[in-house]
PDB file of C-alpha atoms and ligand atoms in Angstrom:
ATOM      1  CA  UNK U1175       0.000   0.000   0.000  1.00  0.00           C
ATOM      2  CA  UNK U1176       1.311   3.439  -0.953  1.00  0.00           C
ATOM      3  CA  UNK U1177      -0.153   6.564   0.641  1.00  0.00           C
ATOM      4  CA  UNK U1178       0.834   9.973  -0.755  1.00  0.00           C
ATOM      5  CA  UNK U1179       0.615  13.085   1.409  1.00  0.00           C
ATOM      6  CA  UNK U1180       1.480  16.421  -0.184  1.00  0.00           C
ATOM      7  CA  UNK U1181       1.099  20.015   0.917  1.00  0.00           C
ATOM      8  CA  UNK U1182       2.912  23.274   1.660  1.00  0.00           C
ATOM      9  CA  UNK U1183       5.315  23.989   4.527  1.00  0.00           C
ATOM     10  CA  UNK U1184       3.507  24.035   7.859  1.00  0.00           C
ATOM     11  CA  UNK U1185       0.436  22.149   6.678  1.00  0.00           C
ATOM     12  CA  UNK U1186       1.135  19.462   9.288  1.00  0.00           C
ATOM     13  CA  UNK U1187       2.272  16.796   6.809  1.00  0.00           C
ATOM     14  CA  UNK U1188       5.322  15.458   8.634  1.00  0.00           C
ATOM     15  CA  UNK U1189       3.804  14.712  12.017  1.00  0.00           C
ATOM     16  CA  UNK U1190       0.600  13.427  10.487  1.00  0.00           C
ATOM     17  CA  UNK U1191       2.355  11.201   7.926  1.00  0.00           C
ATOM     18  CA  UNK U1192       4.600   9.746  10.605  1.00  0.00           C
ATOM     19  CA  UNK U1193       1.620   8.876  12.827  1.00  0.00           C
ATOM     20  CA  UNK U1194      -0.399   7.414   9.965  1.00  0.00           C
ATOM     21  CA  UNK U1195       2.550   5.181   9.041  1.00  0.00           C
ATOM     22  CA  UNK U1196       2.938   4.149  12.654  1.00  0.00           C
ATOM     23  CA  UNK U1197      -0.758   3.289  13.036  1.00  0.00           C
ATOM     24  CA  UNK U1198      -0.676   1.202   9.847  1.00  0.00           C
ATOM     25  CA  UNK U1199       2.677  -0.406  10.644  1.00  0.00           C
ATOM     26  CA  UNK U1200       4.199   0.669   7.324  1.00  0.00           C
ATOM     27  CA  UNK U1201       7.226   2.775   6.346  1.00  0.00           C
ATOM     28  CA  UNK U1202       7.395   6.552   6.594  1.00  0.00           C
ATOM     29  CA  UNK U1203       9.362   8.390   3.903  1.00  0.00           C
ATOM     30  CA  UNK U1204      10.051  12.096   4.488  1.00  0.00           C
ATOM     31  CA  UNK U1205      11.077  13.226   1.001  1.00  0.00           C
ATOM     32  CA  UNK U1206      11.734  16.794   2.192  1.00  0.00           C
ATOM     33  CA  UNK U1207      14.477  15.389   4.445  1.00  0.00           C
ATOM     34  CA  UNK U1208      16.126  13.985   1.304  1.00  0.00           C
ATOM     35  CA  UNK U1209      16.190  17.380  -0.443  1.00  0.00           C
ATOM     36  CA  UNK U1210      17.503  18.833   2.800  1.00  0.00           C
ATOM     37  CA  UNK U1211      20.309  16.253   3.072  1.00  0.00           C
ATOM     38  CA  UNK U1212      21.328  16.849  -0.533  1.00  0.00           C
ATOM     39  CA  UNK U1213      21.387  20.628  -0.008  1.00  0.00           C
ATOM     40  CA  UNK U1214      23.535  20.050   3.073  1.00  0.00           C
ATOM     41  CA  UNK U1215      26.018  18.079   0.998  1.00  0.00           C
ATOM     42  CA  UNK U1216      26.220  20.822  -1.644  1.00  0.00           C
ATOM     43  CA  UNK U1217      26.842  23.487   1.003  1.00  0.00           C
ATOM     44  CA  UNK U1218      29.407  21.368   2.805  1.00  0.00           C
ATOM     45  CA  UNK U1219      31.290  20.757  -0.433  1.00  0.00           C
ATOM     46  CA  UNK U1220      31.176  24.491  -1.151  1.00  0.00           C
ATOM     47  CA  UNK U1221      29.500  23.926  -4.534  1.00  0.00           C
ATOM     48  CA  UNK U1222      28.208  26.883  -6.473  1.00  0.00           C
ATOM     49  CA  UNK U1223      24.450  26.472  -5.903  1.00  0.00           C
ATOM     50  CA  UNK U1224      23.800  27.922  -9.340  1.00  0.00           C
ATOM     51  CA  UNK U1225      25.905  25.231 -11.050  1.00  0.00           C
ATOM     52  CA  UNK U1226      23.198  22.778 -12.123  1.00  0.00           C
ATOM     53  CA  UNK U1227      25.556  20.260 -13.721  1.00  0.00           C
ATOM     54  CA  UNK U1228      27.640  20.016 -10.540  1.00  0.00           C
ATOM     55  CA  UNK U1229      24.510  19.545  -8.423  1.00  0.00           C
ATOM     56  CA  UNK U1230      23.196  16.803 -10.718  1.00  0.00           C
ATOM     57  CA  UNK U1231      26.543  14.978 -10.644  1.00  0.00           C
ATOM     58  CA  UNK U1232      26.579  15.202  -6.884  1.00  0.00           C
ATOM     59  CA  UNK U1233      23.012  13.844  -6.661  1.00  0.00           C
ATOM     60  CA  UNK U1234      23.974  10.850  -8.827  1.00  0.00           C
ATOM     61  CA  UNK U1235      26.734  10.048  -6.394  1.00  0.00           C
ATOM     62  CA  UNK U1236      24.683  10.319  -3.189  1.00  0.00           C
ATOM     63  CA  UNK U1237      22.983   7.785  -0.926  1.00  0.00           C
ATOM     64  CA  UNK U1238      20.389   8.994   1.541  1.00  0.00           C
ATOM     65  CA  UNK U1239      18.843   6.684   4.084  1.00  0.00           C
ATOM     66  CA  UNK U1240      16.004   7.507   6.476  1.00  0.00           C
ATOM     67  CA  UNK U1241      15.693   5.535   9.708  1.00  0.00           C
ATOM     68  CA  UNK U1242      12.808   5.903  12.129  1.00  0.00           C
ATOM     69  CA  UNK U1243      13.498   4.598  15.645  1.00  0.00           C
ATOM     70  CA  UNK U1244      10.920   3.170  18.015  1.00  0.00           C
ATOM     71  CA  UNK U1245      10.341   6.602  19.578  1.00  0.00           C
ATOM     72  CA  UNK U1246       9.409   7.917  16.122  1.00  0.00           C
ATOM     73  CA  UNK U1247      12.586   9.936  15.825  1.00  0.00           C
ATOM     74  CA  UNK U1248      13.879  10.246  12.268  1.00  0.00           C
ATOM     75  CA  UNK U1249      17.594   9.913  11.569  1.00  0.00           C
ATOM     76  CA  UNK U1250      18.863  11.008   8.178  1.00  0.00           C
ATOM     77  CA  UNK U1251      22.011   9.338   6.864  1.00  0.00           C
ATOM     78  CA  UNK U1252      23.859  11.084   4.058  1.00  0.00           C
ATOM     79  CA  UNK U1253      26.409   8.731   2.490  1.00  0.00           C
ATOM     80  CA  UNK U1254      26.395   6.783   5.747  1.00  0.00           C
ATOM     81  CA  UNK U1255      26.785   9.830   8.035  1.00  0.00           C
ATOM     82  CA  UNK U1256      24.084  11.066  10.427  1.00  0.00           C
ATOM     83  CA  UNK U1257      23.266  14.641   9.314  1.00  0.00           C
ATOM     84  CA  UNK U1258      19.927  14.972  11.131  1.00  0.00           C
ATOM     85  CA  UNK U1259      21.143  17.801  13.354  1.00  0.00           C
ATOM     86  CA  UNK U1260      22.238  19.950  10.393  1.00  0.00           C
ATOM     87  CA  UNK U1261      19.409  19.888   7.889  1.00  0.00           C
ATOM     88  CA  UNK U1262      16.808  22.192   9.448  1.00  0.00           C
ATOM     89  CA  UNK U1263      18.685  25.463   9.830  1.00  0.00           C
ATOM     90  CA  UNK U1264      17.097  28.564   8.241  1.00  0.00           C
ATOM     91  CA  UNK U1265      20.158  29.035   5.981  1.00  0.00           C
ATOM     92  CA  UNK U1266      19.880  25.519   4.569  1.00  0.00           C
ATOM     93  CA  UNK U1267      16.098  25.738   4.246  1.00  0.00           C
ATOM     94  CA  UNK U1268      16.553  28.897   2.225  1.00  0.00           C
ATOM     95  CA  UNK U1269      19.092  27.224  -0.075  1.00  0.00           C
ATOM     96  CA  UNK U1270      16.843  24.270  -1.014  1.00  0.00           C
ATOM     97  CA  UNK U1271      15.221  26.498  -3.614  1.00  0.00           C
ATOM     98  CA  UNK U1272      18.423  26.306  -5.698  1.00  0.00           C
ATOM     99  CA  UNK U1273      18.648  22.516  -5.518  1.00  0.00           C
ATOM    100  CA  UNK U1274      15.057  21.183  -5.598  1.00  0.00           C
ATOM    101  CA  UNK U1275      13.875  22.769  -8.880  1.00  0.00           C
ATOM    102  CA  UNK U1276      16.595  21.098 -11.020  1.00  0.00           C
ATOM    103  CA  UNK U1277      15.028  18.292 -13.123  1.00  0.00           C
ATOM    104  CA  UNK U1278      18.193  16.118 -13.075  1.00  0.00           C
ATOM    105  CA  UNK U1279      18.385  16.374  -9.295  1.00  0.00           C
ATOM    106  CA  UNK U1280      14.715  15.486  -8.906  1.00  0.00           C
ATOM    107  CA  UNK U1281      15.145  12.431 -11.161  1.00  0.00           C
ATOM    108  CA  UNK U1282      17.766  11.045  -8.765  1.00  0.00           C
ATOM    109  CA  UNK U1283      15.673  11.871  -5.704  1.00  0.00           C
ATOM    110  CA  UNK U1284      12.552  10.248  -7.169  1.00  0.00           C
ATOM    111  CA  UNK U1285      14.519   7.037  -7.885  1.00  0.00           C
ATOM    112  CA  UNK U1286      15.724   6.967  -4.291  1.00  0.00           C
ATOM    113  CA  UNK U1287      12.239   7.681  -2.945  1.00  0.00           C
ATOM    114  CA  UNK U1288      10.642   4.875  -4.965  1.00  0.00           C
ATOM    115  CA  UNK U1289      13.339   2.476  -3.824  1.00  0.00           C
ATOM    116  CA  UNK U1290      12.892   3.490  -0.166  1.00  0.00           C
ATOM    117  CA  UNK U1291       9.103   3.082  -0.359  1.00  0.00           C
ATOM    118  CA  UNK U1292       9.359  -0.401  -1.830  1.00  0.00           C
ATOM    119  CA  UNK U1293      11.523  -1.709   0.983  1.00  0.00           C
ATOM    120  CA  UNK U1294       8.579  -2.483   3.260  1.00  0.00           C
ATOM    121  CA  UNK U1295       5.099  -3.867   2.831  1.00  0.00           C
ATOM    122  CA  UNK U1296       3.809  -0.365   2.262  1.00  0.00           C
ATOM    123  CA  UNK U1297       4.723   3.267   2.846  1.00  0.00           C
ATOM    124  CA  UNK U1298       3.421   6.710   3.624  1.00  0.00           C
ATOM    125  CA  UNK U1299       5.388   9.264   1.629  1.00  0.00           C
ATOM    126  CA  UNK U1300       5.135  12.969   2.273  1.00  0.00           C
ATOM    127  CA  UNK U1301       6.385  15.858   0.173  1.00  0.00           C
ATOM    128  CA  UNK U1302       5.310  18.148  -2.630  1.00  0.00           C
ATOM    129  CA  UNK U1303       5.077  15.886  -5.700  1.00  0.00           C
ATOM    130  CA  UNK U1304       4.282  12.446  -4.309  1.00  0.00           C
ATOM    131  CA  UNK U1305       0.768  12.144  -5.738  1.00  0.00           C
ATOM    132  CA  UNK U1306       1.668  13.877  -9.005  1.00  0.00           C
ATOM    133  CA  UNK U1307       5.135  12.501  -9.870  1.00  0.00           C
ATOM    134  CA  UNK U1308       6.685  10.018  -7.441  1.00  0.00           C
ATOM    135  CA  UNK U1309       3.657   7.709  -7.093  1.00  0.00           C
ATOM    136  CA  UNK U1310       0.913   8.869  -9.467  1.00  0.00           C
ATOM    137  CA  UNK U1311      -0.697   5.429  -8.924  1.00  0.00           C
ATOM    138  CA  UNK U1312      -0.657   5.669  -5.113  1.00  0.00           C
ATOM    139  CA  UNK U1313      -3.509   3.796  -3.428  1.00  0.00           C
ATOM    140  CA  UNK U1314      -4.586   6.934  -1.593  1.00  0.00           C
ATOM    141  CA  UNK U1315      -3.613  10.585  -2.027  1.00  0.00           C
ATOM    142  CA  UNK U1316      -4.090  13.468   0.374  1.00  0.00           C
ATOM    143  CA  UNK U1317      -3.382  17.161   0.025  1.00  0.00           C
ATOM    144  CA  UNK U1318      -3.008  18.909   3.384  1.00  0.00           C
ATOM    145  CA  UNK U1319      -3.365  22.659   3.619  1.00  0.00           C
ATOM    146  CA  UNK U1320      -3.860  25.331   6.288  1.00  0.00           C
ATOM    147  CA  UNK U1321      -4.218  29.113   6.480  1.00  0.00           C
ATOM    148  CA  UNK U1322      -0.982  31.003   5.936  1.00  0.00           C
ATOM    149  CA  UNK U1323      -0.844  32.502   9.467  1.00  0.00           C
ATOM    150  CA  UNK U1324      -1.419  29.110  11.043  1.00  0.00           C
ATOM    151  CA  UNK U1325       1.351  27.559   8.942  1.00  0.00           C
ATOM    152  CA  UNK U1326       3.752  30.317  10.007  1.00  0.00           C
ATOM    153  CA  UNK U1327       2.856  29.735  13.662  1.00  0.00           C
ATOM    154  CA  UNK U1328       3.474  25.988  13.338  1.00  0.00           C
ATOM    155  CA  UNK U1329       6.848  26.407  11.614  1.00  0.00           C
ATOM    156  CA  UNK U1330       7.891  28.826  14.348  1.00  0.00           C
ATOM    157  CA  UNK U1331       6.849  26.386  17.082  1.00  0.00           C
ATOM    158  CA  UNK U1332       8.689  23.505  15.356  1.00  0.00           C
ATOM    159  CA  UNK U1333      11.936  25.459  15.177  1.00  0.00           C
ATOM    160  CA  UNK U1334      11.681  26.777  18.740  1.00  0.00           C
ATOM    161  CA  UNK U1335      11.122  23.202  19.914  1.00  0.00           C
ATOM    162  CA  UNK U1336      14.408  22.081  18.390  1.00  0.00           C
ATOM    163  CA  UNK U1337      16.152  24.941  20.186  1.00  0.00           C
ATOM    164  CA  UNK U1338      16.440  27.448  17.356  1.00  0.00           C
ATOM    165  CA  UNK U1339      16.229  31.132  18.070  1.00  0.00           C
ATOM    166  CA  UNK U1340      14.145  32.500  15.201  1.00  0.00           C
ATOM    167  CA  UNK U1341      11.648  35.311  15.044  1.00  0.00           C
ATOM    168  CA  UNK U1342       8.209  35.233  13.536  1.00  0.00           C
ATOM    169  CA  UNK U1343       8.982  37.806  10.826  1.00  0.00           C
ATOM    170  CA  UNK U1344      11.786  35.658   9.421  1.00  0.00           C
ATOM    171  CA  UNK U1345       9.589  32.567   9.470  1.00  0.00           C
ATOM    172  CA  UNK U1346       6.842  34.454   7.655  1.00  0.00           C
ATOM    173  CA  UNK U1347       9.279  35.432   4.921  1.00  0.00           C
ATOM    174  CA  UNK U1348      10.670  31.896   4.764  1.00  0.00           C
ATOM    175  CA  UNK U1349       7.227  30.300   4.364  1.00  0.00           C
ATOM    176  CA  UNK U1350       6.245  32.898   1.756  1.00  0.00           C
ATOM    177  CA  UNK U1351       9.450  32.342  -0.221  1.00  0.00           C
ATOM    178  CA  UNK U1352       9.075  28.569  -0.009  1.00  0.00           C
ATOM    179  CA  UNK U1353       5.430  28.607  -1.119  1.00  0.00           C
ATOM    180  CA  UNK U1354       6.472  30.644  -4.115  1.00  0.00           C
ATOM    181  CA  UNK U1355       9.450  28.469  -5.013  1.00  0.00           C
ATOM    182  CA  UNK U1356       7.554  25.169  -4.431  1.00  0.00           C
ATOM    183  CA  UNK U1357       4.478  26.217  -6.392  1.00  0.00           C
ATOM    184  CA  UNK U1358       6.039  28.165  -9.233  1.00  0.00           C
ATOM    185  CA  UNK U1359       8.912  25.920 -10.277  1.00  0.00           C
ATOM    186  CA  UNK U1360       8.570  24.296 -13.712  1.00  0.00           C
ATOM    187  CA  UNK U1361       9.421  20.736 -12.708  1.00  0.00           C
ATOM    188  CA  UNK U1362       7.087  18.950 -10.285  1.00  0.00           C
ATOM    189  CA  UNK U1363       5.572  22.057  -8.691  1.00  0.00           C
ATOM    190  CA  UNK U1364       3.494  21.668  -5.559  1.00  0.00           C
ATOM    191  CA  UNK U1365      -0.081  21.115  -6.618  1.00  0.00           C
ATOM    192  CA  UNK U1366      -2.961  18.920  -5.607  1.00  0.00           C
ATOM    193  CA  UNK U1367      -3.245  15.742  -7.696  1.00  0.00           C
ATOM    194  CA  UNK U1368      -6.684  15.593  -9.327  1.00  0.00           C
ATOM    195  CA  UNK U1369      -7.570  12.492  -7.341  1.00  0.00           C
ATOM    196  CA  UNK U1370      -6.231  13.702  -3.966  1.00  0.00           C
ATOM    197  CA  UNK U1371      -8.533  14.346  -1.010  1.00  0.00           C
ATOM    198  CA  UNK U1372      -7.998  17.851   0.398  1.00  0.00           C
ATOM    199  CA  UNK U1373      -7.846  18.281   4.155  1.00  0.00           C
ATOM    200  CA  UNK U1374      -7.790  21.781   5.634  1.00  0.00           C
ATOM    201  CA  UNK U1375      -5.891  21.310   8.898  1.00  0.00           C
ATOM    202  CA  UNK U1376      -6.185  24.928  10.140  1.00  0.00           C
ATOM    203  CA  UNK U1377      -8.597  24.028  12.900  1.00  0.00           C
ATOM    204  CA  UNK U1378      -7.715  20.359  13.257  1.00  0.00           C
ATOM    205  CA  UNK U1379      -5.374  18.788  15.795  1.00  0.00           C
ATOM    206  CA  UNK U1380      -2.763  16.271  14.654  1.00  0.00           C
ATOM    207  CA  UNK U1381      -4.880  13.413  16.001  1.00  0.00           C
ATOM    208  CA  UNK U1382      -8.024  14.662  14.264  1.00  0.00           C
ATOM    209  CA  UNK U1383      -6.143  14.876  10.966  1.00  0.00           C
ATOM    210  CA  UNK U1384      -4.706  11.383  11.433  1.00  0.00           C
ATOM    211  CA  UNK U1385      -8.183   9.986  12.161  1.00  0.00           C
ATOM    212  CA  UNK U1386      -9.603  11.712   9.114  1.00  0.00           C
ATOM    213  CA  UNK U1387      -6.964  10.128   6.890  1.00  0.00           C
ATOM    214  CA  UNK U1388      -7.404   6.679   8.422  1.00  0.00           C
ATOM    215  CA  UNK U1389     -11.164   6.897   7.965  1.00  0.00           C
ATOM    216  CA  UNK U1390     -10.662   7.467   4.222  1.00  0.00           C
ATOM    217  CA  UNK U1391      -8.604   4.293   3.738  1.00  0.00           C
TER     218      UNK U1391
HETATM  219  O1  LIG A2515       8.902  19.206   3.731  1.00  0.00           O
HETATM  220  P1  LIG A2515      10.157  20.064   3.986  1.00  0.00           P
HETATM  221  O2  LIG A2515       9.840  21.430   4.506  1.00  0.00           O
HETATM  222  O3  LIG A2515      11.171  19.371   4.836  1.00  0.00           O
HETATM  223  O4  LIG A2515      10.789  20.249   2.527  1.00  0.00           O
HETATM  224  C1  LIG A2515      11.901  21.064   2.296  1.00  0.00           C
HETATM  225  C2  LIG A2515      11.949  21.539   0.866  1.00  0.00           C
HETATM  226  O5  LIG A2515      12.250  20.456  -0.009  1.00  0.00           O
HETATM  227  C3  LIG A2515      10.669  22.156   0.307  1.00  0.00           C
HETATM  228  O6  LIG A2515      10.595  23.544   0.477  1.00  0.00           O
HETATM  229  C4  LIG A2515      10.750  21.834  -1.165  1.00  0.00           C
HETATM  230  C5  LIG A2515      11.593  20.594  -1.238  1.00  0.00           C
HETATM  231  N1  LIG A2515      10.822  19.394  -1.525  1.00  0.00           N
HETATM  232  C6  LIG A2515      10.541  19.126  -2.840  1.00  0.00           C
HETATM  233  O7  LIG A2515      10.873  19.910  -3.718  1.00  0.00           O
HETATM  234  N2  LIG A2515       9.884  17.970  -3.167  1.00  0.00           N
HETATM  235  C7  LIG A2515       9.490  17.110  -2.216  1.00  0.00           C
HETATM  236  N3  LIG A2515       8.870  15.969  -2.563  1.00  0.00           N
HETATM  237  C8  LIG A2515       9.748  17.394  -0.850  1.00  0.00           C
HETATM  238  C9  LIG A2515      10.406  18.559  -0.526  1.00  0.00           C
END
């Protein structure tokens, strides 16, 4: 069984997808973490983020593995190294918009995502293009959304919880910039697949959203 969950930053996808996977006893694949890990590698290597050919070559030569422990904590391995602590900084988040729109990079990521999803007896994948590109034949597709202000508030809370000192204005700009870059890029832009169920999570708790998804299966 393949379940696709797409939506913009702060729509609640990650926590919800993780819980749905846990309840169903299937794999959870955070595709955003893969784009983050790849961006981390490019920055670490000091690559010119505008050099598409270099970024594609790097992507071809990269292995990313996602491991969820029994406490639901995700560890991201980049070429065998745990980079989980480095992939959520505002600077890196801002740089993903140079890496994620490149078609050759996305091709490599999609291959890796399909491989990861097929390792178990089923998977919940979350991202921006799961229902449209990665698994257009997914058994079930969901598109999560929430009001802009609510999404900003959630992103802020998430970052504060991992000990980052960020102010609301910067988060607002970050979410705005990311919405624009995710929705307006030419390759695999964020959009609802025609057959995806839309869930507005603005007024829903995580548990309510999880229940809603499970009741659709
Ligand atoms: O879900 P996230 O915030 O961790 O994702 C980080 C960025 O990665 C997001 O702004 C766009 C990119 N991304 C993508 O282009 N395609 C995906 N399937 C998942 C994420």
